Amino acid sequence: MDRMGCKVLGTSTFKYVNPTYKSPKTVSTFLSAIKLFYTIMIQKKDYIYVNPLIDIYSKLEIEKSRYQGVRKDAPRLPHMAGTEEELSFRRETDSYFKFAKGAWAPEIIDDKFLPTLTYEAGKKHGWTLREIVIARLLYETGARISEIIGLTIGDYRSRSNINEANTFSKGSYGRRVKFIIFQQDTARLLMRYINKERKKYAVNKVKYEQLSDEEPLFISEKGTPLTYQAWYYHWNGAMAAAGIKLNPHKTRHWFTTARMRMIKELARNPDEYARMISEFRVYMKWKHEDTIRAYEHHFTNETNRVMQLDLHEKMKQDEAYYLKNRKEILRRNAETPHSSDSEPIVQDKEIQEFLDGLD
């Protein structure tokens, strides 16, 4: 990843290695060479462990399938003869790092009406206030879904502004190392959820002021902390019903694209552009424990807050425009349906580079 600029995507037993535009053409050669290196070291008895470049689970499955449909002690006829089915194991690999030939490219989602389409799909599908608030928080903050559904009452209460909350980040091990900013309208919906819908299902049926800091902000109908699986059931149902193929993580990409567009429009010179990008990078990608101090230092002049509020205002304007011109917009969307698996809508190298590795 560091030397070859690859994007590594994991599964439970092996990893896919996707090259990016930064990667040399020798990635697959390197993976083959390092696997062969361990094979030879094991044969020479200079390495006493199993080959770390082999996926043991795939190897077992391949070995299990080797004798299915094979005539023992008889050669196979060529595939073109049409008398024997091609064996699937010949196309499989037991490598732990499986090289993906297609270059990985981060997707730029640049449809300004996508948040409104999502909210509308949810309402039609019967989303409760909880699902609506969570969807709005995803689009308005750029946070990961785990960072949203993992919020506590204390996270929300600890900020002086009603439209902010402290939260953790990937790799922070639960430490609250950043804060998120959302719209005033969303804050009012959130408070309505806490005092009405949440209270209805909570074990401790009290209003916001009486709740302890440790209480989860979002709960299930059983009164337990909301899980990703329980939340995703509602998200996936609404998107499927509306014909929108949208992974919830793509809301983070949408937010990033929208903020990058705003930065490019507002920056008056290269230095200002670089400063804004640096600030935004810190906001989106926490990696070190003491980053919080750098963050507060960067935003003492509240540049991030101002830009976030500007973005929220633009989102409100786009939503109002959509509601006024819904029929025409839906007609255009029917011709080019949304899909998180499609090619990027906008080709912008600077945004793609910023999104490279975003997770």
PDB file of N, CA and C in Angstrom, residues 61-109:
ATOM      1  N   GLU A  61     -10.660 -25.701  -0.035  1.00  0.00           N
ATOM      2  CA  GLU A  61     -11.790 -25.800  -0.950  1.00  0.00           C
ATOM      3  C   GLU A  61     -11.344 -26.276  -2.327  1.00  0.00           C
ATOM      4  N   ILE A  62     -10.198 -25.789  -2.778  1.00  0.00           N
ATOM      5  CA  ILE A  62      -9.678 -26.188  -4.095  1.00  0.00           C
ATOM      6  C   ILE A  62      -9.329 -27.666  -4.098  1.00  0.00           C
ATOM      7  N   GLU A  63      -8.640 -28.094  -3.027  1.00  0.00           N
ATOM      8  CA  GLU A  63      -8.253 -29.502  -2.952  1.00  0.00           C
ATOM      9  C   GLU A  63      -9.470 -30.407  -2.874  1.00  0.00           C
ATOM     10  N   LYS A  64     -10.514 -29.920  -2.195  1.00  0.00           N
ATOM     11  CA  LYS A  64     -11.737 -30.695  -2.047  1.00  0.00           C
ATOM     12  C   LYS A  64     -12.429 -30.902  -3.392  1.00  0.00           C
ATOM     13  N   SER A  65     -12.296 -29.905  -4.282  1.00  0.00           N
ATOM     14  CA  SER A  65     -13.010 -29.962  -5.557  1.00  0.00           C
ATOM     15  C   SER A  65     -12.176 -30.570  -6.689  1.00  0.00           C
ATOM     16  N   ARG A  66     -10.941 -30.894  -6.423  1.00  0.00           N
ATOM     17  CA  ARG A  66     -10.059 -31.351  -7.504  1.00  0.00           C
ATOM     18  C   ARG A  66     -10.549 -32.644  -8.148  1.00  0.00           C
ATOM     19  N   TYR A  67     -11.180 -33.517  -7.373  1.00  0.00           N
ATOM     20  CA  TYR A  67     -11.523 -34.839  -7.888  1.00  0.00           C
ATOM     21  C   TYR A  67     -12.981 -34.940  -8.311  1.00  0.00           C
ATOM     22  N   GLN A  68     -13.716 -33.840  -8.259  1.00  0.00           N
ATOM     23  CA  GLN A  68     -15.096 -33.871  -8.695  1.00  0.00           C
ATOM     24  C   GLN A  68     -15.149 -33.882 -10.227  1.00  0.00           C
ATOM     25  N   GLY A  69     -15.705 -34.953 -10.792  1.00  0.00           N
ATOM     26  CA  GLY A  69     -15.854 -35.030 -12.245  1.00  0.00           C
ATOM     27  C   GLY A  69     -14.581 -35.434 -12.970  1.00  0.00           C
ATOM     28  N   VAL A  70     -13.552 -35.842 -12.256  1.00  0.00           N
ATOM     29  CA  VAL A  70     -12.301 -36.222 -12.895  1.00  0.00           C
ATOM     30  C   VAL A  70     -12.231 -37.744 -13.015  1.00  0.00           C
ATOM     31  N   ARG A  71     -11.905 -38.247 -14.213  1.00  0.00           N
ATOM     32  CA  ARG A  71     -11.753 -39.684 -14.418  1.00  0.00           C
ATOM     33  C   ARG A  71     -10.362 -40.089 -13.940  1.00  0.00           C
ATOM     34  N   LYS A  72     -10.288 -40.884 -12.912  1.00  0.00           N
ATOM     35  CA  LYS A  72      -9.015 -41.266 -12.302  1.00  0.00           C
ATOM     36  C   LYS A  72      -8.117 -41.983 -13.311  1.00  0.00           C
ATOM     37  N   ASP A  73      -6.847 -41.574 -13.323  1.00  0.00           N
ATOM     38  CA  ASP A  73      -5.806 -42.179 -14.174  1.00  0.00           C
ATOM     39  C   ASP A  73      -6.113 -42.029 -15.667  1.00  0.00           C
ATOM     40  N   ALA A  74      -6.937 -41.081 -16.037  1.00  0.00           N
ATOM     41  CA  ALA A  74      -7.244 -40.860 -17.460  1.00  0.00           C
ATOM     42  C   ALA A  74      -7.051 -39.386 -17.765  1.00  0.00           C
ATOM     43  N   PRO A  75      -6.434 -39.085 -18.899  1.00  0.00           N
ATOM     44  CA  PRO A  75      -6.220 -37.672 -19.233  1.00  0.00           C
ATOM     45  C   PRO A  75      -7.531 -36.988 -19.601  1.00  0.00           C
ATOM     46  N   ARG A  76      -7.594 -35.689 -19.358  1.00  0.00           N
ATOM     47  CA  ARG A  76      -8.787 -34.920 -19.707  1.00  0.00           C
ATOM     48  C   ARG A  76      -8.710 -34.501 -21.178  1.00  0.00           C
ATOM     49  N   LEU A  77      -9.840 -34.562 -21.840  1.00  0.00           N
ATOM     50  CA  LEU A  77      -9.904 -34.038 -23.200  1.00  0.00           C
ATOM     51  C   LEU A  77      -9.935 -32.520 -23.151  1.00  0.00           C
ATOM     52  N   PRO A  78      -9.471 -31.874 -24.196  1.00  0.00           N
ATOM     53  CA  PRO A  78      -9.491 -30.413 -24.190  1.00  0.00           C
ATOM     54  C   PRO A  78     -10.911 -29.873 -24.102  1.00  0.00           C
ATOM     55  N   HIS A  79     -11.030 -28.639 -23.585  1.00  0.00           N
ATOM     56  CA  HIS A  79     -12.337 -28.022 -23.367  1.00  0.00           C
ATOM     57  C   HIS A  79     -13.137 -27.927 -24.672  1.00  0.00           C
ATOM     58  N   MET A  80     -12.425 -27.685 -25.809  1.00  0.00           N
ATOM     59  CA  MET A  80     -13.113 -27.515 -27.088  1.00  0.00           C
ATOM     60  C   MET A  80     -13.783 -28.797 -27.564  1.00  0.00           C
ATOM     61  N   ALA A  81     -13.384 -29.959 -26.995  1.00  0.00           N
ATOM     62  CA  ALA A  81     -14.010 -31.222 -27.402  1.00  0.00           C
ATOM     63  C   ALA A  81     -15.458 -31.277 -26.961  1.00  0.00           C
ATOM     64  N   GLY A  82     -15.777 -30.601 -25.882  1.00  0.00           N
ATOM     65  CA  GLY A  82     -17.157 -30.519 -25.419  1.00  0.00           C
ATOM     66  C   GLY A  82     -17.665 -31.750 -24.706  1.00  0.00           C
ATOM     67  N   THR A  83     -16.774 -32.677 -24.350  1.00  0.00           N
ATOM     68  CA  THR A  83     -17.212 -33.908 -23.687  1.00  0.00           C
ATOM     69  C   THR A  83     -17.065 -33.859 -22.181  1.00  0.00           C
ATOM     70  N   GLU A  84     -16.269 -32.950 -21.684  1.00  0.00           N
ATOM     71  CA  GLU A  84     -16.086 -32.819 -20.242  1.00  0.00           C
ATOM     72  C   GLU A  84     -16.209 -31.349 -19.843  1.00  0.00           C
ATOM     73  N   GLU A  85     -16.878 -31.118 -18.725  1.00  0.00           N
ATOM     74  CA  GLU A  85     -17.032 -29.758 -18.234  1.00  0.00           C
ATOM     75  C   GLU A  85     -15.700 -29.249 -17.688  1.00  0.00           C
ATOM     76  N   GLU A  86     -15.482 -27.981 -17.874  1.00  0.00           N
ATOM     77  CA  GLU A  86     -14.258 -27.365 -17.383  1.00  0.00           C
ATOM     78  C   GLU A  86     -14.267 -27.370 -15.864  1.00  0.00           C
ATOM     79  N   LEU A  87     -13.127 -27.705 -15.265  1.00  0.00           N
ATOM     80  CA  LEU A  87     -13.037 -27.742 -13.808  1.00  0.00           C
ATOM     81  C   LEU A  87     -12.892 -26.332 -13.252  1.00  0.00           C
ATOM     82  N   SER A  88     -13.695 -26.021 -12.250  1.00  0.00           N
ATOM     83  CA  SER A  88     -13.683 -24.670 -11.684  1.00  0.00           C
ATOM     84  C   SER A  88     -12.382 -24.355 -10.959  1.00  0.00           C
ATOM     85  N   PHE A  89     -11.720 -25.398 -10.397  1.00  0.00           N
ATOM     86  CA  PHE A  89     -10.526 -25.123  -9.601  1.00  0.00           C
ATOM     87  C   PHE A  89      -9.388 -24.577 -10.451  1.00  0.00           C
ATOM     88  N   ARG A  90      -9.447 -24.791 -11.762  1.00  0.00           N
ATOM     89  CA  ARG A  90      -8.370 -24.304 -12.615  1.00  0.00           C
ATOM     90  C   ARG A  90      -8.385 -22.781 -12.703  1.00  0.00           C
ATOM     91  N   ARG A  91      -9.521 -22.165 -12.388  1.00  0.00           N
ATOM     92  CA  ARG A  91      -9.622 -20.718 -12.445  1.00  0.00           C
ATOM     93  C   ARG A  91      -9.422 -20.082 -11.066  1.00  0.00           C
ATOM     94  N   GLU A  92      -9.263 -20.905 -10.034  1.00  0.00           N
ATOM     95  CA  GLU A  92      -9.142 -20.391  -8.687  1.00  0.00           C
ATOM     96  C   GLU A  92      -7.679 -20.278  -8.279  1.00  0.00           C
ATOM     97  N   THR A  93      -7.441 -19.518  -7.217  1.00  0.00           N
ATOM     98  CA  THR A  93      -6.098 -19.370  -6.680  1.00  0.00           C
ATOM     99  C   THR A  93      -6.145 -19.507  -5.173  1.00  0.00           C
ATOM    100  N   ASP A  94      -5.083 -20.060  -4.605  1.00  0.00           N
ATOM    101  CA  ASP A  94      -5.031 -20.197  -3.158  1.00  0.00           C
ATOM    102  C   ASP A  94      -4.253 -19.048  -2.511  1.00  0.00           C
ATOM    103  N   SER A  95      -3.978 -18.007  -3.274  1.00  0.00           N
ATOM    104  CA  SER A  95      -3.212 -16.875  -2.752  1.00  0.00           C
ATOM    105  C   SER A  95      -4.014 -16.090  -1.718  1.00  0.00           C
ATOM    106  N   TYR A  96      -3.326 -15.659  -0.677  1.00  0.00           N
ATOM    107  CA  TYR A  96      -3.964 -14.818   0.333  1.00  0.00           C
ATOM    108  C   TYR A  96      -4.262 -13.438  -0.251  1.00  0.00           C
ATOM    109  N   PHE A  97      -3.301 -12.886  -1.017  1.00  0.00           N
ATOM    110  CA  PHE A  97      -3.504 -11.616  -1.715  1.00  0.00           C
ATOM    111  C   PHE A  97      -3.872 -11.923  -3.162  1.00  0.00           C
ATOM    112  N   LYS A  98      -5.124 -11.679  -3.493  1.00  0.00           N
ATOM    113  CA  LYS A  98      -5.607 -11.965  -4.846  1.00  0.00           C
ATOM    114  C   LYS A  98      -5.595 -10.666  -5.643  1.00  0.00           C
ATOM    115  N   PHE A  99      -4.830 -10.674  -6.720  1.00  0.00           N
ATOM    116  CA  PHE A  99      -4.666  -9.466  -7.511  1.00  0.00           C
ATOM    117  C   PHE A  99      -5.883  -9.228  -8.387  1.00  0.00           C
ATOM    118  N   ALA A 100      -6.437  -8.045  -8.293  1.00  0.00           N
ATOM    119  CA  ALA A 100      -7.582  -7.664  -9.128  1.00  0.00           C
ATOM    120  C   ALA A 100      -7.060  -6.854 -10.304  1.00  0.00           C
ATOM    121  N   LYS A 101      -7.323  -7.306 -11.502  1.00  0.00           N
ATOM    122  CA  LYS A 101      -6.734  -6.671 -12.686  1.00  0.00           C
ATOM    123  C   LYS A 101      -7.278  -5.272 -12.929  1.00  0.00           C
ATOM    124  N   GLY A 102      -8.541  -5.072 -12.625  1.00  0.00           N
ATOM    125  CA  GLY A 102      -9.125  -3.754 -12.867  1.00  0.00           C
ATOM    126  C   GLY A 102      -8.660  -2.748 -11.830  1.00  0.00           C
ATOM    127  N   ALA A 103      -8.288  -1.577 -12.276  1.00  0.00           N
ATOM    128  CA  ALA A 103      -7.821  -0.544 -11.351  1.00  0.00           C
ATOM    129  C   ALA A 103      -8.971  -0.033 -10.498  1.00  0.00           C
ATOM    130  N   TRP A 104      -8.710   0.094  -9.194  1.00  0.00           N
ATOM    131  CA  TRP A 104      -9.711   0.617  -8.271  1.00  0.00           C
ATOM    132  C   TRP A 104      -9.795   2.128  -8.420  1.00  0.00           C
ATOM    133  N   ALA A 105     -10.992   2.626  -8.551  1.00  0.00           N
ATOM    134  CA  ALA A 105     -11.188   4.074  -8.647  1.00  0.00           C
ATOM    135  C   ALA A 105     -12.280   4.483  -7.681  1.00  0.00           C
ATOM    136  N   PRO A 106     -12.034   5.450  -6.816  1.00  0.00           N
ATOM    137  CA  PRO A 106     -13.069   5.904  -5.894  1.00  0.00           C
ATOM    138  C   PRO A 106     -14.207   6.537  -6.676  1.00  0.00           C
ATOM    139  N   GLU A 107     -15.415   6.327  -6.205  1.00  0.00           N
ATOM    140  CA  GLU A 107     -16.569   6.826  -6.940  1.00  0.00           C
ATOM    141  C   GLU A 107     -16.921   8.239  -6.489  1.00  0.00           C
ATOM    142  N   ILE A 108     -17.116   9.101  -7.450  1.00  0.00           N
ATOM    143  CA  ILE A 108     -17.554  10.462  -7.165  1.00  0.00           C
ATOM    144  C   ILE A 108     -19.059  10.513  -7.366  1.00  0.00           C
ATOM    145  N   ILE A 109     -19.795  10.802  -6.321  1.00  0.00           N
ATOM    146  CA  ILE A 109     -21.242  10.887  -6.389  1.00  0.00           C
ATOM    147  C   ILE A 109     -21.603  12.358  -6.318  1.00  0.00           C
TER     148      ILE A 109
END
